[in-house]
Amino acid sequence: MRWDSLRLDASQADGSPGSGAGAPALFERDAVARTFDTPGFRGMTFYEVHARSIINQVPPASRMAFRWTINPYRGCSHSCSYCFARNTHKYLDMDSGHDFNSRIVVKMNAPQLARKELAAPKWQGEHVAMGTNVDCYQRAEGRYRLMPGIIEALRDAANPFSILTKGTLILRDLDLLAQAAEVTDVGLNVSVGFVDKEISRSVEPGTPSPERRLGVCAALNERGLRCGVLMGPVLPFLTDSPAQLEQTVRLAAEAGAAHVTPIVLHLRPGAREWFLQWLGENFPDLLDAYRGMYGRSAYAPKAYQAQIAEQIRELARRYRVGQATPGQARRIEPRAPQPQRGTRPEPPPEPEPVQLSLL
């Protein structure tokens, strides 16, 4: 692995200078590899590292609706065949398949770095998104418990943030999230692209079931923490029938989802090879259809994406659930100005009927 070129000092393993000259340093020291002989972690290796920074800027050319992210882990035990982040593991001389699923980089100093960087004079208090690369509530979080410290740092800085997750472990931090929501804007979304249990067990085998994820959405909303559903990915020819789309939107509505946002499968390098391998093993008759639909592009045709969006829009109307675009789902609206001390706040307005934020 390329750990030598990822050190802060870019020095060789024997301590002499010169190794990895000119390469960006991501970690402060060599990784310590650990394995745990417990059922939940069997077959996995964790590389405990000290990161150089933790609040990372999104490249300007990105389609993301946010500028800053925190990712305490690299690699993900959810093992989703379609995960767009798979190719990032190649930067560490690991493969984008089994290594991505089972060799997890843990940034041990993430909470301390978050607190330090949030307090830096140059930091402008912008929205920080989490769960944007790999899931911050994957199984490793149950052991390493990095998220409580990160949320506490964001809470204490009154810094707006959002979390996207497939993990039920987020409910462990319910009290912290509620505390943060009292002082800043907190945006929460669960990822549920479909509710077909058999397909879920096959294509995203390390995740909690879609039913359990929708249960997380319900629990967050019941606590007063506004949570939506990112309905992604919609898998062409597998989970995109009218009946399947309707079932997913209906169950999201029953979970009290603040919005339902469709995201059609996209196949970037790394994910493309791994997903097509999964498809060939499980649905070989669909390989030609996928190659015809995606060709050399990472994205499905715009007409198909528009068709799915329109179907979800109509279902959102039918089941009276708000809906947002992917950007809107991650964006946090500015907080209303607080009344000056000693003044009486205006009474809240009368509740409005359910409103739809449509594509």
Coordinates of C-alpha atoms in Angstrom, one line a residue:
M1 CA 0.0 0.0 0.0
R2 CA 1.0 3.6 -0.6
W3 CA 1.0 4.6 3.1
D4 CA 4.5 6.1 2.9
S5 CA 3.4 8.7 0.4
L6 CA 0.4 9.5 2.6
R7 CA 2.3 10.6 5.7
L8 CA 2.4 14.2 6.8
D9 CA 6.2 14.3 6.5
A10 CA 6.3 12.1 3.3
S11 CA 9.4 10.3 4.8
Q12 CA 10.4 6.8 4.0
A13 CA 9.5 3.9 6.2
D14 CA 13.1 3.9 7.5
G15 CA 12.9 7.5 8.5
S16 CA 15.0 8.9 5.6
P17 CA 13.6 11.7 3.5
G18 CA 12.5 11.4 -0.1
S19 CA 9.7 8.8 -0.3
G20 CA 6.6 10.1 -1.9
A21 CA 8.2 13.5 -2.8
G22 CA 5.6 15.8 -4.3
A23 CA 2.7 13.5 -3.3
P24 CA -0.1 15.0 -1.1
A25 CA 0.1 13.9 2.5
L26 CA -3.2 12.7 3.9
F27 CA -2.2 11.0 7.1
E28 CA 0.2 12.0 9.9
R29 CA 1.6 8.5 10.5
D30 CA 1.6 5.0 9.3
A31 CA -1.6 3.1 9.5
V32 CA -2.0 0.5 12.3
A33 CA -3.8 -2.5 11.0
R34 CA -6.2 -4.3 13.3
T35 CA -8.6 -7.2 12.9
F36 CA -11.3 -8.3 15.4
D37 CA -12.5 -11.8 15.8
T38 CA -16.2 -10.9 16.3
P39 CA -19.0 -11.9 13.9
G40 CA -19.7 -8.3 12.9
F41 CA -16.1 -7.6 11.9
R42 CA -14.9 -11.0 10.8
G43 CA -12.9 -10.8 7.5
M44 CA -12.4 -7.1 7.9
T45 CA -9.2 -5.1 8.5
F46 CA -9.2 -1.6 10.0
Y47 CA -6.3 0.8 9.3
E48 CA -6.2 3.3 12.2
V49 CA -4.6 6.5 11.0
H50 CA -4.2 10.1 12.0
A51 CA -5.5 12.4 9.3
R52 CA -3.9 15.7 8.4
S53 CA -7.3 17.4 8.0
I54 CA -10.9 16.4 8.3
I55 CA -13.1 19.2 6.8
N56 CA -12.5 18.8 3.1
Q57 CA -13.6 21.0 0.3
V58 CA -15.6 19.5 -2.5
P59 CA -14.0 20.1 -6.0
P60 CA -15.7 23.1 -7.7
A61 CA -16.6 20.9 -10.7
S62 CA -18.6 18.5 -8.6
R63 CA -22.4 18.1 -9.0
M64 CA -22.8 18.1 -5.2
A65 CA -24.9 20.9 -3.6
F66 CA -22.5 21.5 -0.8
R67 CA -18.9 22.7 -0.5
W68 CA -17.5 21.0 2.6
T69 CA -17.6 17.4 3.9
I70 CA -16.4 15.4 6.8
N71 CA -15.6 11.7 6.1
P72 CA -14.2 9.9 9.2
Y73 CA -13.9 6.6 7.2
R74 CA -12.6 5.4 3.8
G75 CA -14.1 2.2 2.5
C76 CA -17.5 0.9 3.6
S77 CA -18.8 -2.4 5.0
H78 CA -22.2 -1.7 3.5
S79 CA -20.7 -3.4 0.4
C80 CA -23.1 -1.7 -2.0
S81 CA -22.2 -2.9 -5.5
Y82 CA -23.2 0.5 -7.0
C83 CA -21.3 2.7 -4.6
F84 CA -19.8 5.6 -6.5
A85 CA -17.0 6.0 -3.9
R86 CA -15.4 2.7 -4.8
N87 CA -12.7 4.2 -7.0
T88 CA -11.3 6.3 -4.2
H89 CA -9.8 3.1 -2.6
K90 CA -7.4 2.8 -5.5
Y91 CA -5.7 5.9 -4.3
L92 CA -4.4 3.7 -1.4
D93 CA -3.3 0.9 -3.7
M94 CA -6.4 -1.1 -2.7
D95 CA -8.9 -2.5 -5.2
S96 CA -12.4 -1.0 -5.6
G97 CA -14.1 -4.3 -5.0
H98 CA -13.5 -6.6 -2.0
D99 CA -10.9 -4.2 -0.5
F100 CA -13.4 -1.4 -0.5
N101 CA -15.8 -3.6 1.4
S102 CA -13.4 -5.0 3.9
R103 CA -10.3 -2.8 4.4
I104 CA -11.6 0.3 6.2
V105 CA -9.5 3.4 6.9
V106 CA -10.4 4.9 10.3
K107 CA -9.4 8.5 10.9
M108 CA -8.9 8.2 14.7
N109 CA -8.4 11.9 15.3
A110 CA -11.5 13.0 13.4
P111 CA -13.4 14.5 16.4
Q112 CA -10.3 16.5 17.6
L113 CA -9.5 17.7 14.2
A114 CA -13.1 18.8 13.6
R115 CA -13.2 20.8 16.8
K116 CA -9.8 22.5 15.9
E117 CA -10.8 23.3 12.3
L118 CA -14.2 24.6 13.2
A119 CA -12.5 27.0 15.6
A120 CA -10.0 28.3 13.1
P121 CA -10.3 32.0 12.3
K122 CA -10.5 31.3 8.5
W123 CA -13.5 29.0 8.9
Q124 CA -16.7 30.7 7.8
G125 CA -19.3 28.4 9.5
E126 CA -20.5 26.9 6.2
H127 CA -22.7 23.8 5.9
V128 CA -20.8 20.6 6.4
A129 CA -22.2 17.4 4.8
M130 CA -21.5 13.9 6.1
G131 CA -22.2 10.5 4.6
T132 CA -21.4 11.9 1.2
N133 CA -18.6 9.6 0.3
V134 CA -19.0 6.5 2.5
D135 CA -21.4 6.0 5.3
C136 CA -20.3 7.6 8.6
Y137 CA -22.7 5.2 10.4
Q138 CA -21.3 2.0 8.9
R139 CA -20.5 -0.9 11.2
A140 CA -17.0 0.4 12.1
E141 CA -18.7 3.4 13.9
G142 CA -20.1 1.0 16.4
R143 CA -16.6 0.3 17.6
Y144 CA -14.8 3.5 17.0
R145 CA -17.5 6.0 18.0
L146 CA -16.1 8.9 16.0
M147 CA -19.5 10.6 15.2
P148 CA -20.5 11.6 18.8
G149 CA -17.3 13.8 19.1
I150 CA -17.8 15.2 15.6
I151 CA -21.5 16.1 16.3
E152 CA -20.5 17.6 19.6
A153 CA -17.9 19.8 17.9
L154 CA -20.4 21.0 15.3
R155 CA -23.0 21.6 18.1
D156 CA -20.6 23.6 20.2
A157 CA -19.6 25.7 17.2
A158 CA -23.3 26.1 16.2
N159 CA -22.2 25.0 12.7
P160 CA -24.9 23.8 10.3
F161 CA -24.5 20.2 9.0
S162 CA -26.3 17.4 7.3
I163 CA -26.1 13.6 7.4
L164 CA -27.0 11.0 4.8
T165 CA -27.0 7.4 6.0
K166 CA -28.1 3.8 5.5
G167 CA -27.2 3.0 9.1
T168 CA -29.5 2.5 12.0
L169 CA -26.7 3.5 14.4
I170 CA -27.5 7.1 13.9
L171 CA -30.3 6.6 16.5
R172 CA -27.6 6.1 19.1
D173 CA -26.8 9.8 18.7
L174 CA -30.4 11.0 18.8
D175 CA -29.9 13.2 21.9
L176 CA -26.8 14.8 20.4
L177 CA -28.6 15.5 17.2
A178 CA -31.5 17.1 19.1
Q179 CA -29.1 19.2 21.1
A180 CA -27.4 20.4 17.9
A181 CA -30.8 21.2 16.3
E182 CA -31.5 23.6 19.1
V183 CA -28.5 25.8 18.2
T184 CA -28.0 25.2 14.4
D185 CA -29.6 23.7 11.3
V186 CA -29.4 19.9 11.1
G187 CA -30.5 18.2 7.9
L188 CA -31.0 14.4 8.0
N189 CA -31.7 11.9 5.2
V190 CA -31.8 8.1 5.0
S191 CA -31.0 6.4 1.8
V192 CA -33.7 4.0 0.6
G193 CA -33.7 3.4 -3.1
F194 CA -36.2 0.6 -3.1
V195 CA -37.9 -1.7 -0.6
D196 CA -37.4 -5.1 -2.4
K197 CA -35.8 -7.1 0.3
E198 CA -34.3 -9.8 -1.9
I199 CA -32.6 -7.2 -4.2
S200 CA -31.4 -5.3 -1.2
R201 CA -29.8 -8.3 0.4
S202 CA -28.0 -9.0 -2.9
V203 CA -26.8 -5.6 -4.1
E204 CA -26.3 -3.9 -0.7
P205 CA -25.6 -6.9 1.6
G206 CA -24.0 -5.0 4.4
T207 CA -26.8 -2.5 5.0
P208 CA -29.8 -2.7 7.4
S209 CA -33.0 -3.7 5.5
P210 CA -35.0 -1.0 3.8
E211 CA -37.7 -1.5 6.4
R212 CA -35.2 -0.7 9.2
R213 CA -33.9 2.4 7.4
L214 CA -37.4 3.7 7.1
G215 CA -37.9 3.0 10.8
V216 CA -34.9 5.3 11.4
C217 CA -36.6 8.0 9.3
A218 CA -39.8 7.6 11.4
A219 CA -37.9 7.7 14.7
L220 CA -36.0 10.9 13.7
N221 CA -39.2 12.7 12.6
E222 CA -41.0 11.6 15.8
R223 CA -38.2 13.3 17.7
G224 CA -38.8 16.5 15.8
L225 CA -35.7 16.1 13.6
R226 CA -36.7 16.7 10.0
C227 CA -35.6 13.7 8.0
G228 CA -36.2 12.9 4.3
V229 CA -35.6 9.9 2.1
L230 CA -33.1 9.9 -0.7
M231 CA -34.6 7.3 -3.0
G232 CA -31.4 6.2 -4.6
P233 CA -30.4 4.5 -6.5
V234 CA -33.4 3.6 -8.6
L235 CA -32.1 0.6 -10.6
P236 CA -33.3 0.5 -14.2
F237 CA -35.3 -2.7 -15.1
L238 CA -34.9 -3.9 -11.5
T239 CA -36.6 -1.5 -9.1
D240 CA -38.3 1.0 -11.4
S241 CA -41.6 -0.5 -12.2
P242 CA -44.6 1.7 -11.3
A243 CA -45.6 -0.7 -8.5
Q244 CA -42.1 -0.7 -7.0
L245 CA -41.8 3.1 -7.1
E246 CA -45.3 3.5 -5.6
Q247 CA -44.5 1.1 -2.8
T248 CA -41.3 2.9 -1.9
V249 CA -42.9 6.3 -1.8
R250 CA -45.9 5.1 0.1
L251 CA -43.7 3.6 2.8
A252 CA -41.6 6.7 3.0
A253 CA -44.8 8.7 3.5
E254 CA -45.8 6.4 6.3
A255 CA -42.4 7.0 7.9
G256 CA -43.2 10.8 7.9
A257 CA -40.5 11.6 5.3
A258 CA -40.0 15.3 4.8
H259 CA -39.3 14.7 1.2
V260 CA -38.6 11.8 -1.2
T261 CA -35.9 12.5 -3.7
P262 CA -35.3 10.1 -6.6
I263 CA -31.7 9.4 -7.7
V264 CA -31.2 7.1 -10.7
L265 CA -28.2 4.7 -10.6
H266 CA -25.0 6.2 -12.0
L267 CA -22.0 4.1 -12.8
R268 CA -18.7 5.8 -12.3
P269 CA -15.4 4.0 -12.8
G270 CA -14.8 1.5 -10.1
A271 CA -18.5 1.2 -9.3
R272 CA -19.3 0.4 -13.0
E273 CA -17.1 -2.7 -13.1
W274 CA -18.2 -4.0 -9.7
F275 CA -21.9 -3.4 -10.4
L276 CA -21.8 -5.0 -13.9
Q277 CA -20.1 -8.0 -12.3
W278 CA -22.9 -8.3 -9.8
L279 CA -25.5 -7.9 -12.6
G280 CA -23.9 -10.6 -14.7
E281 CA -23.9 -13.0 -11.7
N282 CA -27.5 -12.3 -10.7
F283 CA -29.4 -10.9 -13.8
P284 CA -27.2 -11.8 -16.8
D285 CA -30.2 -11.2 -19.2
L286 CA -30.0 -7.5 -18.3
L287 CA -26.4 -6.9 -19.2
D288 CA -27.1 -5.8 -22.8
A289 CA -29.9 -3.5 -21.6
Y290 CA -27.6 -1.8 -19.2
R291 CA -24.8 -1.4 -21.7
G292 CA -27.2 0.0 -24.2
M293 CA -28.6 2.5 -21.6
Y294 CA -25.3 3.7 -20.2
G295 CA -22.9 3.2 -23.1
R296 CA -19.8 5.1 -22.1
S297 CA -21.6 7.5 -19.8
A298 CA -21.8 7.2 -16.1
Y299 CA -25.4 8.5 -16.2
A300 CA -28.7 7.1 -17.5
P301 CA -30.2 9.1 -20.4
K302 CA -31.8 12.4 -19.3
A303 CA -35.2 11.3 -20.7
Y304 CA -35.2 8.3 -18.4
Q305 CA -34.2 10.4 -15.4
A306 CA -36.9 12.9 -16.2
Q307 CA -39.5 10.0 -16.5
I308 CA -38.5 8.7 -13.0
A309 CA -38.6 12.2 -11.5
E310 CA -42.1 12.8 -12.9
Q311 CA -43.4 9.4 -11.6
I312 CA -42.1 10.2 -8.1
R313 CA -43.5 13.7 -8.3
E314 CA -47.0 12.3 -9.0
L315 CA -46.6 9.7 -6.2
A316 CA -45.5 12.4 -3.8
R317 CA -48.7 14.3 -4.6
R318 CA -50.8 11.2 -4.1
Y319 CA -49.3 10.3 -0.8
R320 CA -48.9 13.9 0.4
V321 CA -45.2 13.8 1.0
G322 CA -42.8 16.6 0.3
Q323 CA -40.2 16.1 -2.4
A324 CA -37.0 17.9 -3.2
T325 CA -34.3 17.6 -5.8
P326 CA -31.0 16.0 -4.6
G327 CA -29.5 19.4 -4.1
Q328 CA -32.5 20.7 -2.1
A329 CA -32.5 17.6 0.0
R330 CA -29.0 18.3 1.1
R331 CA -29.3 22.1 1.3
I332 CA -30.0 23.7 4.7
E333 CA -32.2 26.8 4.6
P334 CA -30.9 29.8 6.6
R335 CA -32.3 30.1 10.1
A336 CA -34.8 32.8 10.9
P337 CA -33.2 35.7 12.8
Q338 CA -33.5 35.3 16.6
P339 CA -35.3 38.1 18.5
Q340 CA -33.2 40.5 20.4
R341 CA -32.8 39.8 24.1
G342 CA -35.6 41.3 26.1
T343 CA -38.1 41.4 23.3
R344 CA -41.1 39.1 22.9
P345 CA -41.0 36.8 19.9
E346 CA -43.8 36.9 17.4
P347 CA -46.3 34.0 17.9
P348 CA -45.8 31.1 15.4
P349 CA -48.1 31.1 12.4
E350 CA -51.0 28.8 12.1
P351 CA -50.0 25.4 10.6
E352 CA -50.2 25.2 6.8
P353 CA -51.5 22.2 4.9
V354 CA -48.9 19.8 3.7
Q355 CA -46.8 21.5 1.1
L356 CA -44.9 19.8 -1.8
S357 CA -41.5 20.9 -2.9
L358 CA -41.5 19.5 -6.4
L359 CA -38.9 19.0 -9.0

